[in-house]
Structures are given as C-alpha cells and as structure tokens.
C-alpha cells in the first residue's frame, strides 16, 4: 500500500463514519507540552520528509526475557517512543517521562535510596520496592534534595545538592506486536534473548512470540493493518479492549476507536475455539458498545478470518501465514427505537 493509498484510506474512513455519526469528533488533550516528532523511528521519505538511505537507517537494540521486550539504551528508548509512540516506560504511568520532572527528590526518598544502595542483589530482589537493581545507572549523578515531600514547583524549590546513592534510569517496554512490527515491517529493531549474544531473525522472533502467546498472530495482523494505515495503535487494557487507535499520538488526542479482536473460521464465520479469546456474544457486545459510548470511543469488532487448513503448527512456523489471514471489521452502533427514522414514520400517533 502506497502513502497516497494510506492517506486516502484514513480519509474515507473518517468521511463515512462522520456522515453516519458513528464516531465522536477528535478530542484534543488539555495541557499538551509535547512537540510532534516524526511518525516513525526511521527515515522514510513519504512520512518523515527525510530521504531514505541504507547508510542512515537507524537500528535499535532490545532484549527479550519472560515475554517482555525491553529497550535499555536511553537514547534508543526515547527515539522509539517519541517517533511513533512505541512502547511505554517501566517507571511512568504512560509514555516515557520519569526523568522529565528533573533530578529532584525529597529527603524521605533520599533516605530510601540510601537503604537500597546498602542492599545486596538478593535483598533487592526480595524487597517489594518500586525500583529494581536492573534500573540503576552505572554512574552516580548530583541531584537536588528538598525538605518538603509535597513540593511541586521546581523553580521555587530550596534544597541542597547531593550525590544520588541509588540513581535510576527508565527503560522502554514494548509489546510483542510492537517489537515484531519494528523488526518485520520497518527493519529497525534487533531483539536479543536474555543470556545470548546474537539477535533473533524474523522467523525465530515469530516462533518465539507465538509460543509465548496463542493470540499473538491474530493481534499482530490487526496491529500491522492499522499501523500501516497511519494510526497509532496502543494496548487497550485500561478499557477492557485489545487495541486503541489514536489519530496522531496519545499526548495530543484521545483515542477514537476501541478494537476487540476475535479469530473466526473463514469458511463459515464460526468462532475459532482453538484460540483462547474472550467470548463475544450479545451481552458482551452490548457491554462493549455501552462502555465505548461512555468513554467517547467508537467500538470496532475485528474478526480475523483463519483458513481451516491453517494448523497451530503452521501458524507459528513463519510470518508467511499473514498473507492468508484476512480481517473483517465491524463498526458497532446501538440502535435506538425512538431515534430511528423508519420507526418514526411508521410509529402510530
């Protein structure tokens, strides 16, 4: 799909949905402090206005362990999030902004970090603290220690400079779908299993991710489709859905679409019981629509059509199976009797 086709697809979707009043209008977020960056972390001319070149193609490094893809390099983590909003920081509620408030801590936090600095690795792993030794910088840096735990305005803070006994750096966590898209579609991410020196190739990544999650192939094909169309696709666990679609990025606008993914057989459109998806029936669909209506998002059911001859072994062997998986999306809207034009004409007086 070309860039022109992508833009046309998004415009057609907007036009059809807005004409039928199926989706709410764009809602900007208040107090936007972030500046828009490139939509992708690589030089793709049609999207970033930067000419594509092999010598200038950025490659990022990540590690993989226990079903989590982690980007430890601070510059890599920031580039991946700021340019396309991939992943989220392990110390931030959203995005990667733990250190944006500056190196300012209170006396109580300083005392706590001094305790952590005296602990051994085993004691830290057993301790139910917010931060772990894996998030510690190699070198200590000076920080501003203030007396008040409730101080907010950095310009008005009064305190003293002291060396941080337990300095912390934030890492970026990627979902399996985000990591595979960066490697498979953009070719800019190398994922290395923990304890190994060489990164995985595309087939190894696909097989590993499929073994870790039975729903990965179906979630990924939906993720890939909407990412390719220019949407910012983020996990929707907060709203009980699989994906959220943002027109620009989470710091600027609220999500417009909420997606639930379901695998069905392509020949008769019945539910694929071999995959442990959440059950979709009339009650759950009604609850899904009402929840989305309450949070001002358009609900979409994404049915992934799976051929009968595609076994689980074949599905997890290679990403070539993506060519055979089709997506059938349904935009939901609650039918209200009193607001329906046809019923108004036939309704007895």
mmCIF file of C-alpha atoms in Angstrom:
data_model
loop_
_atom_site.group_PDB
_atom_site.id
_atom_site.type_symbol
_atom_site.label_atom_id
_atom_site.label_comp_id
_atom_site.label_asym_id
_atom_site.label_seq_id
_atom_site.Cartn_x
_atom_site.Cartn_y
_atom_site.Cartn_z
ATOM 1 C CA UNK A 1 0.000 0.000 0.000
ATOM 2 C CA UNK A 2 1.441 3.379 -1.014
ATOM 3 C CA UNK A 3 1.470 6.513 1.130
ATOM 4 C CA UNK A 4 -1.285 8.067 -1.007
ATOM 5 C CA UNK A 5 -3.435 4.960 -0.548
ATOM 6 C CA UNK A 6 -2.874 5.103 3.208
ATOM 7 C CA UNK A 7 -3.963 8.727 3.451
ATOM 8 C CA UNK A 8 -6.951 8.017 1.204
ATOM 9 C CA UNK A 9 -7.973 5.047 3.364
ATOM 10 C CA UNK A 10 -7.970 7.149 6.543
ATOM 11 C CA UNK A 11 -9.877 9.956 4.849
ATOM 12 C CA UNK A 12 -12.504 7.528 3.519
ATOM 13 C CA UNK A 13 -12.927 6.017 6.978
ATOM 14 C CA UNK A 14 -13.345 9.455 8.530
ATOM 15 C CA UNK A 15 -15.824 10.583 5.855
ATOM 16 C CA UNK A 16 -18.057 7.502 6.002
ATOM 17 C CA UNK A 17 -18.097 7.356 9.801
ATOM 18 C CA UNK A 18 -18.671 11.075 10.344
ATOM 19 C CA UNK A 19 -21.504 11.170 7.773
ATOM 20 C CA UNK A 20 -23.282 8.392 9.643
ATOM 21 C CA UNK A 21 -22.431 9.855 13.097
ATOM 22 C CA UNK A 22 -20.858 6.590 14.192
ATOM 23 C CA UNK A 23 -17.740 8.058 15.795
ATOM 24 C CA UNK A 24 -17.201 11.063 18.042
ATOM 25 C CA UNK A 25 -15.172 14.043 16.781
ATOM 26 C CA UNK A 26 -11.474 14.425 17.523
ATOM 27 C CA UNK A 27 -10.845 15.390 21.141
ATOM 28 C CA UNK A 28 -7.640 17.232 21.950
ATOM 29 C CA UNK A 29 -5.986 16.701 25.290
ATOM 30 C CA UNK A 30 -5.516 19.645 27.593
ATOM 31 C CA UNK A 31 -2.094 20.908 28.695
ATOM 32 C CA UNK A 32 -0.184 19.491 25.757
ATOM 33 C CA UNK A 33 3.528 20.121 26.386
ATOM 34 C CA UNK A 34 4.992 17.684 23.898
ATOM 35 C CA UNK A 35 6.165 18.660 20.407
ATOM 36 C CA UNK A 36 5.206 16.469 17.459
ATOM 37 C CA UNK A 37 8.069 14.396 16.067
ATOM 38 C CA UNK A 38 8.450 12.037 13.128
ATOM 39 C CA UNK A 39 5.712 9.369 12.853
ATOM 40 C CA UNK A 40 8.286 6.585 12.516
ATOM 41 C CA UNK A 41 11.722 5.992 14.104
ATOM 42 C CA UNK A 42 13.349 5.500 10.675
ATOM 43 C CA UNK A 43 13.953 7.722 7.646
ATOM 44 C CA UNK A 44 11.004 7.013 5.346
ATOM 45 C CA UNK A 45 10.708 9.941 2.954
ATOM 46 C CA UNK A 46 6.932 9.932 2.393
ATOM 47 C CA UNK A 47 6.278 10.023 6.136
ATOM 48 C CA UNK A 48 9.214 11.871 7.692
ATOM 49 C CA UNK A 49 10.406 14.169 4.853
ATOM 50 C CA UNK A 50 13.838 12.570 5.271
ATOM 51 C CA UNK A 51 15.253 10.756 2.268
ATOM 52 C CA UNK A 52 15.637 7.004 2.748
ATOM 53 C CA UNK A 53 19.206 5.729 2.770
ATOM 54 C CA UNK A 54 20.804 2.478 3.846
ATOM 55 C CA UNK A 55 23.740 4.288 5.471
ATOM 56 C CA UNK A 56 21.372 6.392 7.580
ATOM 57 C CA UNK A 57 18.958 3.633 8.572
ATOM 58 C CA UNK A 58 18.852 3.586 12.358
ATOM 59 C CA UNK A 59 18.933 0.206 14.096
ATOM 60 C CA UNK A 60 17.832 -0.118 17.722
ATOM 61 C CA UNK A 61 18.700 -2.802 20.260
ATOM 62 C CA UNK A 62 16.348 -4.632 22.646
ATOM 63 C CA UNK A 63 16.436 -7.669 24.905
ATOM 64 C CA UNK A 64 13.805 -10.345 25.402
ATOM 65 C CA UNK A 65 13.003 -12.275 28.578
ATOM 66 C CA UNK A 66 9.850 -13.723 30.156
ATOM 67 C CA UNK A 67 7.562 -12.426 27.429
ATOM 68 C CA UNK A 68 8.788 -8.814 27.704
ATOM 69 C CA UNK A 69 10.818 -6.882 25.125
ATOM 70 C CA UNK A 70 12.963 -4.233 26.851
ATOM 71 C CA UNK A 71 14.951 -1.358 25.352
ATOM 72 C CA UNK A 72 17.617 -0.424 27.921
ATOM 73 C CA UNK A 73 19.571 2.164 25.927
ATOM 74 C CA UNK A 74 18.172 5.570 26.952
ATOM 75 C CA UNK A 75 18.629 7.213 23.530
ATOM 76 C CA UNK A 76 17.074 4.230 21.739
ATOM 77 C CA UNK A 77 14.147 4.159 24.139
ATOM 78 C CA UNK A 78 13.448 7.852 23.727
ATOM 79 C CA UNK A 79 13.722 7.689 19.920
ATOM 80 C CA UNK A 80 11.297 4.769 19.659
ATOM 81 C CA UNK A 81 8.700 6.427 21.839
ATOM 82 C CA UNK A 82 8.988 9.992 20.565
ATOM 83 C CA UNK A 83 8.949 8.888 16.898
ATOM 84 C CA UNK A 84 5.834 6.769 16.618
ATOM 85 C CA UNK A 85 4.954 6.271 20.301
ATOM 86 C CA UNK A 86 6.136 2.681 20.509
ATOM 87 C CA UNK A 87 6.081 1.107 23.977
ATOM 88 C CA UNK A 88 5.901 2.747 27.393
ATOM 89 C CA UNK A 89 8.354 3.465 30.194
ATOM 90 C CA UNK A 90 8.616 0.948 33.013
ATOM 91 C CA UNK A 91 8.552 3.763 35.601
ATOM 92 C CA UNK A 92 5.922 6.006 34.019
ATOM 93 C CA UNK A 93 2.166 5.815 34.047
ATOM 94 C CA UNK A 94 2.144 6.486 30.309
ATOM 95 C CA UNK A 95 4.854 7.304 27.799
ATOM 96 C CA UNK A 96 8.435 7.600 28.977
ATOM 97 C CA UNK A 97 8.665 10.687 31.173
ATOM 98 C CA UNK A 98 10.018 9.620 34.560
ATOM 99 C CA UNK A 99 13.072 11.911 34.335
ATOM 100 C CA UNK A 100 11.328 14.853 32.654
ATOM 101 C CA UNK A 101 10.497 16.320 36.066
ATOM 102 C CA UNK A 102 14.217 16.704 36.720
ATOM 103 C CA UNK A 103 16.630 15.206 39.224
ATOM 104 C CA UNK A 104 14.721 16.477 42.267
ATOM 105 C CA UNK A 105 13.813 14.232 45.203
ATOM 106 C CA UNK A 106 12.726 14.683 48.789
ATOM 107 C CA UNK A 107 14.596 13.783 51.966
ATOM 108 C CA UNK A 108 12.432 10.706 52.514
ATOM 109 C CA UNK A 109 13.176 9.415 49.008
ATOM 110 C CA UNK A 110 16.888 10.058 49.544
ATOM 111 C CA UNK A 111 16.833 8.029 52.774
ATOM 112 C CA UNK A 112 15.040 5.207 50.981
ATOM 113 C CA UNK A 113 17.596 5.172 48.158
ATOM 114 C CA UNK A 114 20.414 5.075 50.701
ATOM 115 C CA UNK A 115 18.841 1.948 52.155
ATOM 116 C CA UNK A 116 18.603 0.398 48.696
ATOM 117 C CA UNK A 117 22.274 1.185 47.974
ATOM 118 C CA UNK A 118 23.293 -0.889 51.015
ATOM 119 C CA UNK A 119 21.248 -3.926 49.977
ATOM 120 C CA UNK A 120 22.663 -6.909 48.159
ATOM 121 C CA UNK A 121 21.247 -8.155 44.871
ATOM 122 C CA UNK A 122 19.264 -10.880 46.643
ATOM 123 C CA UNK A 123 17.857 -8.457 49.191
ATOM 124 C CA UNK A 124 16.782 -6.083 46.433
ATOM 125 C CA UNK A 125 15.068 -8.851 44.504
ATOM 126 C CA UNK A 126 13.182 -9.936 47.629
ATOM 127 C CA UNK A 127 12.334 -6.388 48.656
ATOM 128 C CA UNK A 128 8.936 -5.144 47.481
ATOM 129 C CA UNK A 129 10.289 -1.809 46.317
ATOM 130 C CA UNK A 130 9.156 0.177 43.290
ATOM 131 C CA UNK A 131 12.537 0.066 41.584
ATOM 132 C CA UNK A 132 14.934 -2.793 40.900
ATOM 133 C CA UNK A 133 18.704 -3.031 40.573
ATOM 134 C CA UNK A 134 18.234 -3.601 36.825
ATOM 135 C CA UNK A 135 17.123 0.028 36.508
ATOM 136 C CA UNK A 136 20.212 1.575 38.103
ATOM 137 C CA UNK A 137 22.653 3.779 36.209
ATOM 138 C CA UNK A 138 26.331 2.910 36.169
ATOM 139 C CA UNK A 139 27.479 6.319 37.432
ATOM 140 C CA UNK A 140 26.084 8.499 40.212
ATOM 141 C CA UNK A 141 24.900 11.997 39.314
ATOM 142 C CA UNK A 142 24.224 15.045 41.515
ATOM 143 C CA UNK A 143 20.610 15.647 42.478
ATOM 144 C CA UNK A 144 18.671 18.363 44.278
ATOM 145 C CA UNK A 145 17.325 17.224 47.646
ATOM 146 C CA UNK A 146 14.443 19.296 49.032
ATOM 147 C CA UNK A 147 12.969 19.244 52.512
ATOM 148 C CA UNK A 148 9.286 19.132 51.527
ATOM 149 C CA UNK A 149 7.716 15.920 50.216
ATOM 150 C CA UNK A 150 4.847 17.898 48.701
ATOM 151 C CA UNK A 151 6.894 20.467 46.754
ATOM 152 C CA UNK A 152 5.743 20.772 43.150
ATOM 153 C CA UNK A 153 7.204 23.900 41.509
ATOM 154 C CA UNK A 154 10.843 23.183 40.621
ATOM 155 C CA UNK A 155 11.677 26.895 40.206
ATOM 156 C CA UNK A 156 10.731 27.618 43.826
ATOM 157 C CA UNK A 157 12.411 24.605 45.399
ATOM 158 C CA UNK A 158 15.026 25.160 48.079
ATOM 159 C CA UNK A 159 17.419 22.409 48.997
ATOM 160 C CA UNK A 160 20.967 21.155 48.688
ATOM 161 C CA UNK A 161 22.881 19.216 46.049
ATOM 162 C CA UNK A 162 23.910 15.686 46.937
ATOM 163 C CA UNK A 163 25.163 12.625 45.099
ATOM 164 C CA UNK A 164 22.394 10.174 44.332
ATOM 165 C CA UNK A 165 23.224 6.930 46.192
ATOM 166 C CA UNK A 166 20.859 4.877 44.025
ATOM 167 C CA UNK A 167 20.392 6.615 40.641
ATOM 168 C CA UNK A 168 17.644 5.183 38.456
ATOM 169 C CA UNK A 169 17.187 5.131 34.691
ATOM 170 C CA UNK A 170 13.958 4.350 32.895
ATOM 171 C CA UNK A 171 13.623 1.564 30.337
ATOM 172 C CA UNK A 172 11.158 1.118 27.499
ATOM 173 C CA UNK A 173 8.883 -1.928 27.401
ATOM 174 C CA UNK A 174 7.497 -2.977 24.015
ATOM 175 C CA UNK A 175 4.578 -5.293 23.416
ATOM 176 C CA UNK A 176 5.320 -8.346 21.292
ATOM 177 C CA UNK A 177 3.328 -6.810 18.434
ATOM 178 C CA UNK A 178 5.238 -3.523 18.579
ATOM 179 C CA UNK A 179 8.601 -5.295 18.672
ATOM 180 C CA UNK A 180 7.739 -7.543 15.735
ATOM 181 C CA UNK A 181 6.421 -4.607 13.676
ATOM 182 C CA UNK A 182 9.657 -2.687 14.236
ATOM 183 C CA UNK A 183 11.697 -5.711 13.132
ATOM 184 C CA UNK A 184 9.469 -7.178 10.422
ATOM 185 C CA UNK A 185 7.850 -4.118 8.834
ATOM 186 C CA UNK A 186 10.484 -1.426 9.463
ATOM 187 C CA UNK A 187 13.645 -3.483 9.904
ATOM 188 C CA UNK A 188 14.995 -1.226 12.633
ATOM 189 C CA UNK A 189 14.965 -3.375 15.780
ATOM 190 C CA UNK A 190 17.234 -6.246 16.798
ATOM 191 C CA UNK A 191 15.857 -8.353 19.659
ATOM 192 C CA UNK A 192 18.347 -10.477 21.580
ATOM 193 C CA UNK A 193 17.190 -13.188 24.003
ATOM 194 C CA UNK A 194 18.484 -12.746 27.534
ATOM 195 C CA UNK A 195 21.775 -14.526 28.051
ATOM 196 C CA UNK A 196 22.619 -14.744 24.343
ATOM 197 C CA UNK A 197 24.876 -12.640 22.154
ATOM 198 C CA UNK A 198 23.148 -12.855 18.780
ATOM 199 C CA UNK A 199 19.782 -11.367 17.969
ATOM 200 C CA UNK A 200 16.862 -13.390 16.654
ATOM 201 C CA UNK A 201 15.942 -13.380 12.969
ATOM 202 C CA UNK A 202 12.363 -12.783 11.806
ATOM 203 C CA UNK A 203 11.337 -16.459 11.797
ATOM 204 C CA UNK A 204 12.821 -17.023 15.252
ATOM 205 C CA UNK A 205 11.025 -13.975 16.634
ATOM 206 C CA UNK A 206 7.715 -15.110 15.144
ATOM 207 C CA UNK A 207 8.012 -18.630 16.539
ATOM 208 C CA UNK A 208 9.126 -17.391 19.969
ATOM 209 C CA UNK A 209 6.306 -14.863 20.259
ATOM 210 C CA UNK A 210 3.704 -17.375 19.039
ATOM 211 C CA UNK A 211 4.857 -19.893 21.633
ATOM 212 C CA UNK A 212 4.582 -17.269 24.369
ATOM 213 C CA UNK A 213 1.117 -16.078 23.324
ATOM 214 C CA UNK A 214 -1.508 -18.051 21.396
ATOM 215 C CA UNK A 215 -3.288 -14.848 20.367
ATOM 216 C CA UNK A 216 -0.143 -13.121 19.082
ATOM 217 C CA UNK A 217 -0.658 -13.889 15.332
ATOM 218 C CA UNK A 218 -4.215 -12.534 15.375
ATOM 219 C CA UNK A 219 -3.421 -9.479 17.462
ATOM 220 C CA UNK A 220 -0.407 -8.746 15.286
ATOM 221 C CA UNK A 221 -2.222 -8.896 11.942
ATOM 222 C CA UNK A 222 -4.721 -6.323 13.265
ATOM 223 C CA UNK A 223 -1.909 -4.203 14.699
ATOM 224 C CA UNK A 224 0.014 -4.339 11.409
ATOM 225 C CA UNK A 225 -3.039 -3.405 9.345
ATOM 226 C CA UNK A 226 -3.891 -0.247 11.280
ATOM 227 C CA UNK A 227 -0.281 0.811 11.853
ATOM 228 C CA UNK A 228 0.265 0.581 8.102
ATOM 229 C CA UNK A 229 -2.723 2.863 7.586
ATOM 230 C CA UNK A 230 -1.117 5.559 9.732
ATOM 231 C CA UNK A 231 -2.869 5.022 13.063
ATOM 232 C CA UNK A 232 -1.014 5.000 16.390
ATOM 233 C CA UNK A 233 -2.019 1.632 17.862
ATOM 234 C CA UNK A 234 -1.708 1.183 21.620
ATOM 235 C CA UNK A 235 -2.872 -1.557 24.045
ATOM 236 C CA UNK A 236 -6.389 -1.009 25.402
ATOM 237 C CA UNK A 237 -6.246 -2.944 28.679
ATOM 238 C CA UNK A 238 -7.389 0.168 30.538
ATOM 239 C CA UNK A 239 -10.753 -0.027 28.761
ATOM 240 C CA UNK A 240 -11.004 -3.807 28.547
ATOM 241 C CA UNK A 241 -10.246 -3.925 24.798
ATOM 242 C CA UNK A 242 -7.370 -5.222 22.724
ATOM 243 C CA UNK A 243 -6.262 -2.081 20.851
ATOM 244 C CA UNK A 244 -6.876 1.667 20.833
ATOM 245 C CA UNK A 245 -6.449 3.779 17.689
ATOM 246 C CA UNK A 246 -5.042 7.296 18.009
ATOM 247 C CA UNK A 247 -5.049 9.662 15.005
ATOM 248 C CA UNK A 248 -1.767 11.353 15.997
ATOM 249 C CA UNK A 249 -0.493 10.185 19.358
ATOM 250 C CA UNK A 250 -1.572 9.696 22.997
ATOM 251 C CA UNK A 251 -0.085 13.037 24.197
ATOM 252 C CA UNK A 252 -2.190 15.069 21.742
ATOM 253 C CA UNK A 253 -5.562 13.388 21.214
ATOM 254 C CA UNK A 254 -7.782 10.850 22.899
ATOM 255 C CA UNK A 255 -8.248 7.528 21.107
ATOM 256 C CA UNK A 256 -11.094 7.458 18.582
ATOM 257 C CA UNK A 257 -11.545 3.718 18.110
ATOM 258 C CA UNK A 258 -11.535 0.786 20.533
ATOM 259 C CA UNK A 259 -10.874 -2.632 18.974
ATOM 260 C CA UNK A 260 -11.687 -6.160 20.118
ATOM 261 C CA UNK A 261 -10.056 -8.993 18.180
ATOM 262 C CA UNK A 262 -11.653 -12.360 17.534
ATOM 263 C CA UNK A 263 -10.492 -15.298 15.412
ATOM 264 C CA UNK A 264 -13.149 -16.974 13.236
ATOM 265 C CA UNK A 265 -13.015 -19.696 10.582
ATOM 266 C CA UNK A 266 -13.066 -18.236 7.092
ATOM 267 C CA UNK A 267 -15.423 -20.846 5.575
ATOM 268 C CA UNK A 268 -18.443 -20.496 7.899
ATOM 269 C CA UNK A 269 -17.542 -17.496 10.128
ATOM 270 C CA UNK A 270 -17.852 -19.529 13.337
ATOM 271 C CA UNK A 271 -15.677 -18.820 16.369
ATOM 272 C CA UNK A 272 -12.214 -20.351 16.416
ATOM 273 C CA UNK A 273 -12.358 -22.263 19.714
ATOM 274 C CA UNK A 274 -8.737 -23.377 19.376
ATOM 275 C CA UNK A 275 -7.611 -19.900 20.450
ATOM 276 C CA UNK A 276 -8.487 -18.660 23.975
ATOM 277 C CA UNK A 277 -10.171 -15.393 23.029
ATOM 278 C CA UNK A 278 -12.708 -13.728 25.267
ATOM 279 C CA UNK A 279 -16.197 -14.839 24.336
ATOM 280 C CA UNK A 280 -18.177 -12.431 22.160
ATOM 281 C CA UNK A 281 -21.929 -12.800 22.495
ATOM 282 C CA UNK A 282 -24.843 -10.363 22.518
ATOM 283 C CA UNK A 283 -24.392 -9.488 26.190
ATOM 284 C CA UNK A 284 -20.650 -8.844 25.950
ATOM 285 C CA UNK A 285 -21.132 -6.938 22.685
ATOM 286 C CA UNK A 286 -23.765 -4.703 24.282
ATOM 287 C CA UNK A 287 -21.475 -4.088 27.267
ATOM 288 C CA UNK A 288 -18.586 -3.317 24.893
ATOM 289 C CA UNK A 289 -20.673 -0.785 22.957
ATOM 290 C CA UNK A 290 -22.005 0.932 26.088
ATOM 291 C CA UNK A 291 -18.542 1.161 27.655
ATOM 292 C CA UNK A 292 -17.126 2.731 24.476
ATOM 293 C CA UNK A 293 -20.056 5.128 24.328
ATOM 294 C CA UNK A 294 -19.331 6.187 27.922
ATOM 295 C CA UNK A 295 -15.623 6.879 27.224
ATOM 296 C CA UNK A 296 -16.413 8.521 23.849
ATOM 297 C CA UNK A 297 -14.788 5.963 21.550
ATOM 298 C CA UNK A 298 -16.134 4.094 18.538
ATOM 299 C CA UNK A 299 -16.313 0.298 19.148
ATOM 300 C CA UNK A 300 -14.952 -1.971 16.428
ATOM 301 C CA UNK A 301 -15.056 -5.789 16.287
ATOM 302 C CA UNK A 302 -12.108 -7.118 14.264
ATOM 303 C CA UNK A 303 -12.733 -10.659 13.022
ATOM 304 C CA UNK A 304 -9.564 -12.352 11.808
ATOM 305 C CA UNK A 305 -10.525 -14.954 9.169
ATOM 306 C CA UNK A 306 -8.450 -18.100 9.632
ATOM 307 C CA UNK A 307 -8.415 -20.835 6.939
ATOM 308 C CA UNK A 308 -9.426 -24.330 8.069
ATOM 309 C CA UNK A 309 -6.184 -25.843 6.811
ATOM 310 C CA UNK A 310 -4.039 -23.494 8.927
ATOM 311 C CA UNK A 311 -2.985 -25.605 11.897
ATOM 312 C CA UNK A 312 -1.411 -24.199 15.038
ATOM 313 C CA UNK A 313 1.989 -25.576 13.999
ATOM 314 C CA UNK A 314 1.771 -23.906 10.611
ATOM 315 C CA UNK A 315 0.536 -20.693 12.188
ATOM 316 C CA UNK A 316 3.569 -20.450 14.463
ATOM 317 C CA UNK A 317 6.196 -21.607 11.971
ATOM 318 C CA UNK A 318 6.606 -18.475 9.865
ATOM 319 C CA UNK A 319 5.116 -14.997 9.336
ATOM 320 C CA UNK A 320 4.252 -16.049 5.783
ATOM 321 C CA UNK A 321 0.883 -17.135 7.180
ATOM 322 C CA UNK A 322 -0.023 -13.435 7.477
ATOM 323 C CA UNK A 323 -0.771 -13.450 3.754
ATOM 324 C CA UNK A 324 -3.661 -15.867 4.355
ATOM 325 C CA UNK A 325 -5.185 -14.087 7.355
ATOM 326 C CA UNK A 326 -7.904 -11.626 6.412
ATOM 327 C CA UNK A 327 -9.579 -9.006 8.582
ATOM 328 C CA UNK A 328 -13.287 -8.236 8.637
ATOM 329 C CA UNK A 329 -14.034 -5.182 10.779
ATOM 330 C CA UNK A 330 -17.473 -4.243 12.089
ATOM 331 C CA UNK A 331 -18.168 -0.762 13.437
ATOM 332 C CA UNK A 332 -20.818 -1.063 16.148
ATOM 333 C CA UNK A 333 -23.631 1.370 16.809
ATOM 334 C CA UNK A 334 -26.529 0.966 19.235
ATOM 335 C CA UNK A 335 -29.937 1.016 17.524
ATOM 336 C CA UNK A 336 -32.418 3.213 19.415
ATOM 337 C CA UNK A 337 -36.066 2.756 18.516
ATOM 338 C CA UNK A 338 -37.200 6.348 19.140
ATOM 339 C CA UNK A 339 -34.292 7.812 17.167
ATOM 340 C CA UNK A 340 -34.668 5.602 14.104
ATOM 341 C CA UNK A 341 -36.052 7.408 11.065
ATOM 342 C CA UNK A 342 -38.044 4.417 9.765
ATOM 343 C CA UNK A 343 -39.803 3.829 13.067
ATOM 344 C CA UNK A 344 -40.687 7.497 13.319
ATOM 345 C CA UNK A 345 -42.587 7.288 10.026
ATOM 346 C CA UNK A 346 -44.480 4.134 10.948
ATOM 347 C CA UNK A 347 -44.948 4.820 14.667
ATOM 348 C CA UNK A 348 -48.704 5.179 15.445
ATOM 349 C CA UNK A 349 -49.824 8.510 16.836
#
